[in-house]
Short mmCIF file of C-alpha atoms in Angstrom, two decimals:
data_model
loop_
_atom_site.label_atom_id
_atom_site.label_comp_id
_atom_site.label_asym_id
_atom_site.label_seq_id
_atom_site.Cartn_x
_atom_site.Cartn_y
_atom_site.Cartn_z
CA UNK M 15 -118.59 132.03 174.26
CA UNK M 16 -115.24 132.50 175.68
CA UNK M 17 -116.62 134.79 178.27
CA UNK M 18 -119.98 132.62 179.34
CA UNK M 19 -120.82 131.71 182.94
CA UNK M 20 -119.27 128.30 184.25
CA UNK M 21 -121.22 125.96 185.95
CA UNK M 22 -118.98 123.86 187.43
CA UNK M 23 -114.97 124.37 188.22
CA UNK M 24 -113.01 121.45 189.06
CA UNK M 25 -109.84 121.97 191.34
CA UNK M 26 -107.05 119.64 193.50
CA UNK M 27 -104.35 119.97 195.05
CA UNK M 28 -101.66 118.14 197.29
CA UNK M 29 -99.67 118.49 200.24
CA UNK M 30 -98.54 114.72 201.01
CA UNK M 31 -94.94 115.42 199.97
CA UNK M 32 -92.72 117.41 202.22
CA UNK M 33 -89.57 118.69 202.23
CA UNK M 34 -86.76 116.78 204.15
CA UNK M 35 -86.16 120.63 205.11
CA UNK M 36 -89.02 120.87 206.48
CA UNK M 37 -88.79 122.45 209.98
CA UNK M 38 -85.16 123.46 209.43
CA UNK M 39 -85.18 126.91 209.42
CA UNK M 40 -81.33 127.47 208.12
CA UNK M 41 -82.11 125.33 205.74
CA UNK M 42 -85.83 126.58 204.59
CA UNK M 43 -84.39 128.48 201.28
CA UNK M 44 -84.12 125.44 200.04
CA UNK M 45 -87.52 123.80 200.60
CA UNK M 46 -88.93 125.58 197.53
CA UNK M 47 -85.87 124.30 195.17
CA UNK M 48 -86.17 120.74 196.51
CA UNK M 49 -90.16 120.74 195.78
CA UNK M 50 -89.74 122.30 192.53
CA UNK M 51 -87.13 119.42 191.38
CA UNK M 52 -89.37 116.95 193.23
CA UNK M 53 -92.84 117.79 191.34
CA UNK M 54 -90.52 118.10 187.97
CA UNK M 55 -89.30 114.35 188.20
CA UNK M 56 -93.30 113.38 188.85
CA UNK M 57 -94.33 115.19 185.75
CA UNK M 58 -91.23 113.98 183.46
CA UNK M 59 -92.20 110.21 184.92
CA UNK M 60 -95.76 110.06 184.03
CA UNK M 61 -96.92 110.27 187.61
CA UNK M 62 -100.87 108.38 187.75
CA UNK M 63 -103.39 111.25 188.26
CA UNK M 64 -105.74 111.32 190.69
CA UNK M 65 -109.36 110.03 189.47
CA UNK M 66 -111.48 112.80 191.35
CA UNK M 67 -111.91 115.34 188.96
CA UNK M 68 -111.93 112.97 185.78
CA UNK M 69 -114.48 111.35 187.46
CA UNK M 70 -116.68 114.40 188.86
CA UNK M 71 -116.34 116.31 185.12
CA UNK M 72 -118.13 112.97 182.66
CA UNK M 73 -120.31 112.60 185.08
CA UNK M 74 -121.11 117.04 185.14
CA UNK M 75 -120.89 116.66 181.54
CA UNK M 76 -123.43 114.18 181.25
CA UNK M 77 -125.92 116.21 182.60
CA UNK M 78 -125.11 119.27 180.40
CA UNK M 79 -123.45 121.18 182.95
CA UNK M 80 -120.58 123.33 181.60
CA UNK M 81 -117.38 121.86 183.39
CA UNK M 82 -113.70 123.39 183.44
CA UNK M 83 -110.42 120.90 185.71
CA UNK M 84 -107.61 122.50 186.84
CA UNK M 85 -105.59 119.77 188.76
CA UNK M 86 -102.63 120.13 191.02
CA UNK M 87 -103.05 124.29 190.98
CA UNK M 88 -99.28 124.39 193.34
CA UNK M 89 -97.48 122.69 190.05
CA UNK M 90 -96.74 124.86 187.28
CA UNK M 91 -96.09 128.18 186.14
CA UNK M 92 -98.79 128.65 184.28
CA UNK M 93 -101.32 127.31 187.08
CA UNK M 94 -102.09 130.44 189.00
CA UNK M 95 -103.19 132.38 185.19
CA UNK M 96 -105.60 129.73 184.47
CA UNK M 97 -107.07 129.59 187.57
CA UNK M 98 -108.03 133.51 187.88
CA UNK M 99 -109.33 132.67 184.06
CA UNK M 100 -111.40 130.37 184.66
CA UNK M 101 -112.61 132.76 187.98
CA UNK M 102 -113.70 135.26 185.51
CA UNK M 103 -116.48 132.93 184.30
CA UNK M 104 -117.87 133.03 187.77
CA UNK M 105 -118.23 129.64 188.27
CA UNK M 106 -121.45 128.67 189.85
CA UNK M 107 -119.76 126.36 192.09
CA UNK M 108 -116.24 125.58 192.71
CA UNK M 109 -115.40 122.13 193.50
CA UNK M 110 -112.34 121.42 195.42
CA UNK M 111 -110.93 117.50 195.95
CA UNK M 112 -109.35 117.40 199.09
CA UNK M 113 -108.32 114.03 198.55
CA UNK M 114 -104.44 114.57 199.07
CA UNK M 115 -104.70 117.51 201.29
CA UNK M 116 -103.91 116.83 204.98
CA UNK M 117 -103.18 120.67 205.88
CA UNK M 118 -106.22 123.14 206.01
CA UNK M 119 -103.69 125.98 205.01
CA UNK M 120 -103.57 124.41 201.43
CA UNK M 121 -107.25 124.50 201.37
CA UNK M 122 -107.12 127.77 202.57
CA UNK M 123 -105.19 129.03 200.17
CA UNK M 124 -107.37 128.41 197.55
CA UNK M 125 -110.51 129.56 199.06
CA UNK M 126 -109.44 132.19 199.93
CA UNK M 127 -108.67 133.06 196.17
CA UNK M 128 -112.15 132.10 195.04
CA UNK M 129 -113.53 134.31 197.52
CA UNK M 130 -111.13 137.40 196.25
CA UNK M 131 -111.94 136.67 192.57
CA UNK M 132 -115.11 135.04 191.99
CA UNK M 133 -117.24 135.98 195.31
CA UNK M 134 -120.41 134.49 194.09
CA UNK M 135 -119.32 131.43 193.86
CA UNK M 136 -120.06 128.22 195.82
CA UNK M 137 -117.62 126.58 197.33
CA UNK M 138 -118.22 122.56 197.24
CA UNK M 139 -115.40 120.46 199.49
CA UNK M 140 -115.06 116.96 199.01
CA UNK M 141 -112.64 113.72 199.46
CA UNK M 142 -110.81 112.30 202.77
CA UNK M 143 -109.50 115.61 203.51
CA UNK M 144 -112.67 117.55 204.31
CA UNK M 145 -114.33 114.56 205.85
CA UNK M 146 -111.76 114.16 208.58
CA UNK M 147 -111.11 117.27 208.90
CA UNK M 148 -113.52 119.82 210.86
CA UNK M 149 -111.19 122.99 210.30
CA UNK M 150 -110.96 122.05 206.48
CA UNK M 151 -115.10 121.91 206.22
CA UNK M 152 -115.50 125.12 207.57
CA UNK M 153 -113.68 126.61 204.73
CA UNK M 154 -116.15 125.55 202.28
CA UNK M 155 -119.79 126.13 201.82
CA UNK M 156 -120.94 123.01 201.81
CA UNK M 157 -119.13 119.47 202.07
CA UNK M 158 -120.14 116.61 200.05
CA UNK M 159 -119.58 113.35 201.74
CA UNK M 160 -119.04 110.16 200.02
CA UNK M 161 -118.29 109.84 196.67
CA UNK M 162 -120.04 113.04 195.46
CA UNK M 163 -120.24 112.68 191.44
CA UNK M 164 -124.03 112.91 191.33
CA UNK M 165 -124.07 115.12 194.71
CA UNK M 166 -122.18 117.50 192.60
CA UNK M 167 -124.28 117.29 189.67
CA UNK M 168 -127.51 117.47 191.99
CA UNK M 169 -125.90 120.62 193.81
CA UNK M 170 -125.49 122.43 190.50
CA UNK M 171 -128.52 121.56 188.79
CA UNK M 172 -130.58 122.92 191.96
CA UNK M 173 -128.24 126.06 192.34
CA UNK M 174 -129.00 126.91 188.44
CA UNK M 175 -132.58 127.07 189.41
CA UNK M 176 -132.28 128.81 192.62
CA UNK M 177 -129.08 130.28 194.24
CA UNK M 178 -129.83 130.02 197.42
CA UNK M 179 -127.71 127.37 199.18
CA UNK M 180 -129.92 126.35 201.56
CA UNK M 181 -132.68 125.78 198.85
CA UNK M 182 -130.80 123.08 197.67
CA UNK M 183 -132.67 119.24 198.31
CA UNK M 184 -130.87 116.54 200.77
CA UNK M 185 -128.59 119.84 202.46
CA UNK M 186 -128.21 119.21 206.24
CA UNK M 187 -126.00 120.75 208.69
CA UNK M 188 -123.29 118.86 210.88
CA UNK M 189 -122.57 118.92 214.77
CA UNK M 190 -120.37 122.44 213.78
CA UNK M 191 -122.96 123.88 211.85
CA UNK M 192 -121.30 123.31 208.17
CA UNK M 193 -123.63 122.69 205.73
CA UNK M 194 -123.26 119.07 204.49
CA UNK M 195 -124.85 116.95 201.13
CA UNK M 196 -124.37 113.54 201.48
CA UNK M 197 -122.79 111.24 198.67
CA UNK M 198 -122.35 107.72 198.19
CA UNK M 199 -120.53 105.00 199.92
CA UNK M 200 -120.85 102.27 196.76
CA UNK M 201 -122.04 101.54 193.34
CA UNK M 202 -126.20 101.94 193.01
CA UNK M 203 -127.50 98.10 192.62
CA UNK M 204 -126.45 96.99 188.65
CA UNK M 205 -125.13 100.48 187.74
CA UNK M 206 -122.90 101.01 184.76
CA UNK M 207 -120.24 103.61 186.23
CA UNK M 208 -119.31 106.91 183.48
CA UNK M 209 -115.61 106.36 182.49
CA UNK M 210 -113.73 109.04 184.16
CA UNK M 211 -113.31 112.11 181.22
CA UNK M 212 -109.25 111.91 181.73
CA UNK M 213 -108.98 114.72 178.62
CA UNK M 214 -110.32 117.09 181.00
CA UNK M 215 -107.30 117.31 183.20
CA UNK M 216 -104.99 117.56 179.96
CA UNK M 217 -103.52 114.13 181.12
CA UNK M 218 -99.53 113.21 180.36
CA UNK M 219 -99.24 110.41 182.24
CA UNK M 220 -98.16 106.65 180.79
CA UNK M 221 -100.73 105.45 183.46
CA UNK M 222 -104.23 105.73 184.51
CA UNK M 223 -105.78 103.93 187.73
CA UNK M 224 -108.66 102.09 187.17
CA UNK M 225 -111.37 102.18 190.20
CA UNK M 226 -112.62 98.46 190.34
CA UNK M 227 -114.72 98.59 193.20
CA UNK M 228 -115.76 100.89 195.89
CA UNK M 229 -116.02 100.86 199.75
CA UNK M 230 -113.97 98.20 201.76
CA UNK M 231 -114.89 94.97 203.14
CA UNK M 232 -112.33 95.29 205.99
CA UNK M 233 -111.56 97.77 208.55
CA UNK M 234 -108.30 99.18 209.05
CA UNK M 235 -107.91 101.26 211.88
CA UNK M 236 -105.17 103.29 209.63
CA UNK M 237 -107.75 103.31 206.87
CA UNK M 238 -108.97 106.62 205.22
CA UNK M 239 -112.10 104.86 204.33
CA UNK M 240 -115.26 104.85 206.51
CA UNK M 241 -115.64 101.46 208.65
CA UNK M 242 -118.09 99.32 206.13
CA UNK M 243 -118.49 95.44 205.23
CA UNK M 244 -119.51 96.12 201.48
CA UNK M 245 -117.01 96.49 199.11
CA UNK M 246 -119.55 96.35 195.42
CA UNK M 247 -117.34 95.45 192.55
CA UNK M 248 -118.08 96.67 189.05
CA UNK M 249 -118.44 93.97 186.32
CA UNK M 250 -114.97 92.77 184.97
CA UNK M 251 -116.39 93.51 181.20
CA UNK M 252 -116.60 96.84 181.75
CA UNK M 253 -113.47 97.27 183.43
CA UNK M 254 -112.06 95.24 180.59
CA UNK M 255 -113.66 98.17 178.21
CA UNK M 256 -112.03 100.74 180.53
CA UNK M 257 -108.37 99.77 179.77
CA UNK M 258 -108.88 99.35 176.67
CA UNK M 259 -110.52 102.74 176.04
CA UNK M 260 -107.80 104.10 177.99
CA UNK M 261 -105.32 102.67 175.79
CA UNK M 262 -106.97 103.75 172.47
CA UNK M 263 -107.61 107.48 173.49
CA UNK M 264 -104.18 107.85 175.79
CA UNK M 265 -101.83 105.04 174.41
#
């Protein structure tokens, strides 16, 4: 039914591009017209989306957990609508990519709307954002570190058998006292990785990335990923299979 609880609800959004008005206030009317043109000339050229929530939903699917994506919620005039709808199922948990945040306002923003509209609900941070951030992971309830596809599913399974938070397996709390579920760093050993479920972010791009391997063998000191020597590569055959899935279901 239309109306029927949500488990899961999948949201990004970014605040990597700013205004070359930025901090000039004579000239701050026209921040919002050059961001508007800006995010219109992404959309018209096919801009790659971001694999977070493509990725999070197959693998929330998989385990039968009802799953709803709303990426990008700052783009689009239709945005803030389907976000209160999709409030109104009362999602069990709400998970937010941080990915291309760097400003805790812009994660604020939108907690602070789940809060207003769907009070219940759990709010799940992940992505570079959150992780670096300690004013960004105390908007949250808990913060998934890692890559948190089967964190997420584990979170929501346990939470649809008991709501309390702290009931939840594997839940520690950090230095600040934020509750924290940790993720993964690489592939498991062998594993065959769920192709991310691009149809759930209504995708109109003439490009999709392709995640070949995960962690890094280097470390950058300008890097967003953790300091690691393993760097686990899928298998090239089912990269291969990838593309061309991509290509038959997307063109």
């Amino acid at each position: 039914m239309p109306d029927s609880r949500l488990d899961v609800l999948l949201v990004d959004d970014e605040d990597y591009y700013v205004s070359i008005f930025h901090g000039r206030p004579l000239l701050a009317g026209l921040d919002f017209l050059f961001l508007k043109l800006m995010n219109l000339a992404r959309d018209l050229l096919g801009e790659p989306p971001r694999a977070a929530l493509p990725l999070l939903s197959a693998y929330a699917k998989a385990a039968g957990l009802s799953v709803e994506a709303l990426p990008n919620l700052s783009r689009g005039p239709l945005k803030g609508a389907r976000f209160s709808a999709l409030l109104r199922r009362r999602p069990l948990v709400v998970g937010v990519s941080t990915s291309a945040m760097r400003e805790a306002r812009t994660l604020a923003a939108i907690t602070a709307r789940v809060r207003r509209e769907s009070p219940d609900s759990i709010v799940a941070l992940g992505g570079y954002g959150a992780e670096r951030s300690a004013a960004m992971r105390k908007l949250g309830d808990v913060c998934v570190s890692g890559y948190g596809e089967l964190a997420l599913v584990r979170l929501a399974s346990a939470l649809k058998r008991d709501p309390r938070l702290d009931s939840v397996p594997g839940i520690v709390r950090d230095e600040d006292g934020v509750r924290t579920l940790p993720g993964r760093r690489h592939y498991d050993p062998g594993e065959k990785m769920l192709r991310p479920d691009w149809g759930a972010t209504s995708p109109r791009s003439w490009r999709y990335p392709v995640e070949a391997s995960r962690g890094c063998r280097f470390n950058c000191s300008y890097s967003t990923l953790p300091g690691s020597t393993r760097q686990p590569h899928r298998r090239p055959a089912d990269v291969v299979e990838e593309l061309a899935e991509n290509a038959r279901k997307y063109g």
